[in-house]
Tab-separated table of C-alpha atoms in Angstrom:
chain	number	residue	atom	x	y	z
A	1	UNK	CA	107.765	85.382	96.592
A	2	UNK	CA	104.264	85.987	97.722
A	3	UNK	CA	101.592	88.363	96.594
A	4	UNK	CA	100.904	91.164	99.087
A	5	UNK	CA	97.536	91.122	100.816
A	6	UNK	CA	94.811	93.339	99.365
A	7	UNK	CA	94.713	95.215	102.680
A	8	UNK	CA	98.434	95.994	102.493
A	9	UNK	CA	98.179	97.200	98.888
A	10	UNK	CA	95.206	99.407	99.825
A	11	UNK	CA	97.077	100.818	102.834
A	12	UNK	CA	100.134	101.777	100.781
A	13	UNK	CA	98.125	103.251	97.903
A	14	UNK	CA	95.899	105.217	100.273
A	15	UNK	CA	98.979	106.907	101.729
A	16	UNK	CA	100.639	107.548	98.364
A	17	UNK	CA	97.681	108.636	96.203
A	18	UNK	CA	98.158	112.314	97.032
A	19	UNK	CA	101.593	112.516	95.364
A	20	UNK	CA	100.521	111.399	91.881
A	21	UNK	CA	97.925	109.272	90.115
A	22	UNK	CA	99.311	105.783	90.643
A	23	UNK	CA	98.958	102.561	88.728
A	24	UNK	CA	99.579	99.038	89.908
A	25	UNK	CA	100.519	96.001	87.875
A	26	UNK	CA	101.513	92.420	88.465
A	27	UNK	CA	105.256	92.237	88.928
A	28	UNK	CA	107.027	88.901	89.374
A	29	UNK	CA	104.509	87.504	91.848
A	30	UNK	CA	104.044	90.838	93.590
A	31	UNK	CA	102.716	94.276	92.723
A	32	UNK	CA	104.563	97.061	90.901
A	33	UNK	CA	103.639	100.702	91.551
A	34	UNK	CA	104.181	103.360	88.895
A	35	UNK	CA	103.280	106.984	88.404
A	36	UNK	CA	102.309	106.317	84.791
A	37	UNK	CA	105.836	106.915	83.510
A	38	UNK	CA	108.151	104.771	85.614
A	39	UNK	CA	107.850	102.032	88.186
A	40	UNK	CA	109.272	103.401	91.424
A	41	UNK	CA	108.122	100.793	93.936
A	42	UNK	CA	107.102	97.194	94.342
A	43	UNK	CA	105.428	95.098	96.987
A	44	UNK	CA	106.412	91.502	97.642
A	45	UNK	CA	104.685	89.761	100.482
A	46	UNK	CA	103.781	92.519	102.881
A	47	UNK	CA	106.962	94.499	102.230
A	48	UNK	CA	107.240	97.735	100.280
A	49	UNK	CA	110.425	98.365	98.300
A	50	UNK	CA	111.454	101.658	96.680
A	51	UNK	CA	113.858	102.188	93.779
A	52	UNK	CA	117.228	103.508	94.976
A	53	UNK	CA	120.474	104.742	93.478
A	54	UNK	CA	123.954	104.944	94.971
A	55	UNK	CA	123.121	108.138	96.869
A	56	UNK	CA	119.692	107.232	98.254
A	57	UNK	CA	120.719	103.642	99.059
A	58	UNK	CA	122.898	104.939	101.904
A	59	UNK	CA	119.992	106.009	104.105
A	60	UNK	CA	118.308	102.619	103.657
A	61	UNK	CA	121.504	100.806	104.599
A	62	UNK	CA	122.108	103.132	107.568
A	63	UNK	CA	118.613	102.224	108.748
A	64	UNK	CA	119.488	98.522	108.563
A	65	UNK	CA	117.225	97.871	105.582
A	66	UNK	CA	117.954	95.143	103.060
A	67	UNK	CA	117.668	95.001	99.278
A	68	UNK	CA	115.019	92.846	97.695
A	69	UNK	CA	116.314	89.298	97.317
A	70	UNK	CA	115.098	85.909	96.196
A	71	UNK	CA	116.393	82.352	96.124
A	72	UNK	CA	117.444	80.390	93.062
A	73	UNK	CA	118.989	76.959	92.721
A	74	UNK	CA	122.383	78.671	92.722
A	75	UNK	CA	121.730	80.716	95.858
A	76	UNK	CA	120.313	84.047	96.970
A	77	UNK	CA	120.118	86.878	94.432
A	78	UNK	CA	120.041	90.485	95.672
A	79	UNK	CA	118.344	93.168	93.597
A	80	UNK	CA	120.081	96.293	94.865
A	81	UNK	CA	117.835	98.586	92.804
A	82	UNK	CA	115.005	97.987	95.309
A	83	UNK	CA	115.352	98.433	99.078
A	84	UNK	CA	112.783	97.719	101.768
A	85	UNK	CA	111.088	100.783	103.243
A	86	UNK	CA	111.612	101.109	107.026
A	87	UNK	CA	108.620	100.489	109.297
A	88	UNK	CA	108.811	103.984	110.810
A	89	UNK	CA	108.475	105.460	107.298
A	90	UNK	CA	105.500	103.214	106.484
A	91	UNK	CA	103.613	104.453	109.524
A	92	UNK	CA	104.276	108.159	108.881
A	93	UNK	CA	102.279	109.338	105.849
A	94	UNK	CA	104.294	112.512	105.328
A	95	UNK	CA	107.612	110.709	105.493
A	96	UNK	CA	106.316	107.917	103.240
A	97	UNK	CA	105.294	110.455	100.576
A	98	UNK	CA	108.711	112.133	100.817
A	99	UNK	CA	110.553	108.827	100.336
A	100	UNK	CA	108.203	107.869	97.485
A	101	UNK	CA	108.864	111.181	95.722
A	102	UNK	CA	112.578	110.546	96.031
A	103	UNK	CA	112.123	107.032	94.599
A	104	UNK	CA	110.166	108.465	91.640
A	105	UNK	CA	112.980	110.903	90.870
A	106	UNK	CA	115.569	108.113	91.074
A	107	UNK	CA	113.458	105.809	88.880
A	108	UNK	CA	113.060	108.527	86.242
A	109	UNK	CA	116.786	109.353	86.349
A	110	UNK	CA	117.837	105.725	85.960
A	111	UNK	CA	115.141	104.656	83.503
A	112	UNK	CA	116.480	102.772	80.510
A	113	UNK	CA	115.154	103.933	77.127
A	114	UNK	CA	112.499	101.792	75.470
A	115	UNK	CA	113.751	99.675	72.596
A	116	UNK	CA	111.343	101.522	70.298
A	117	UNK	CA	112.881	104.877	71.282
A	118	UNK	CA	116.528	103.888	70.864
A	119	UNK	CA	118.456	105.423	68.010
A	120	UNK	CA	120.120	102.868	65.754
A	121	UNK	CA	123.612	103.587	64.559
């Protein structure tokens, strides 16, 4: 896994800044993007991945996009929570913002509660 170039990070953030104040953080050798509440995207190398659920995953798969994956000693691991954003979406600011908004909603919906906020029984 490689860190995305500064130019790529700037490009993505420039196109997404209008939807919400965004924060970036280091994320497993790449960059995580959050809206302050949930991480909804990540960049590994010069690829942008959005959080998906069973419903939204379909349009990524129909577009031929792949989930984030990495190699281990035991083979390739797929992380089906994150799917690569299609090139035609990356180059269309309006469409990119729409897909990002959808990813934020999915990330919020599927967010696991913090350990500190869990109720003990």
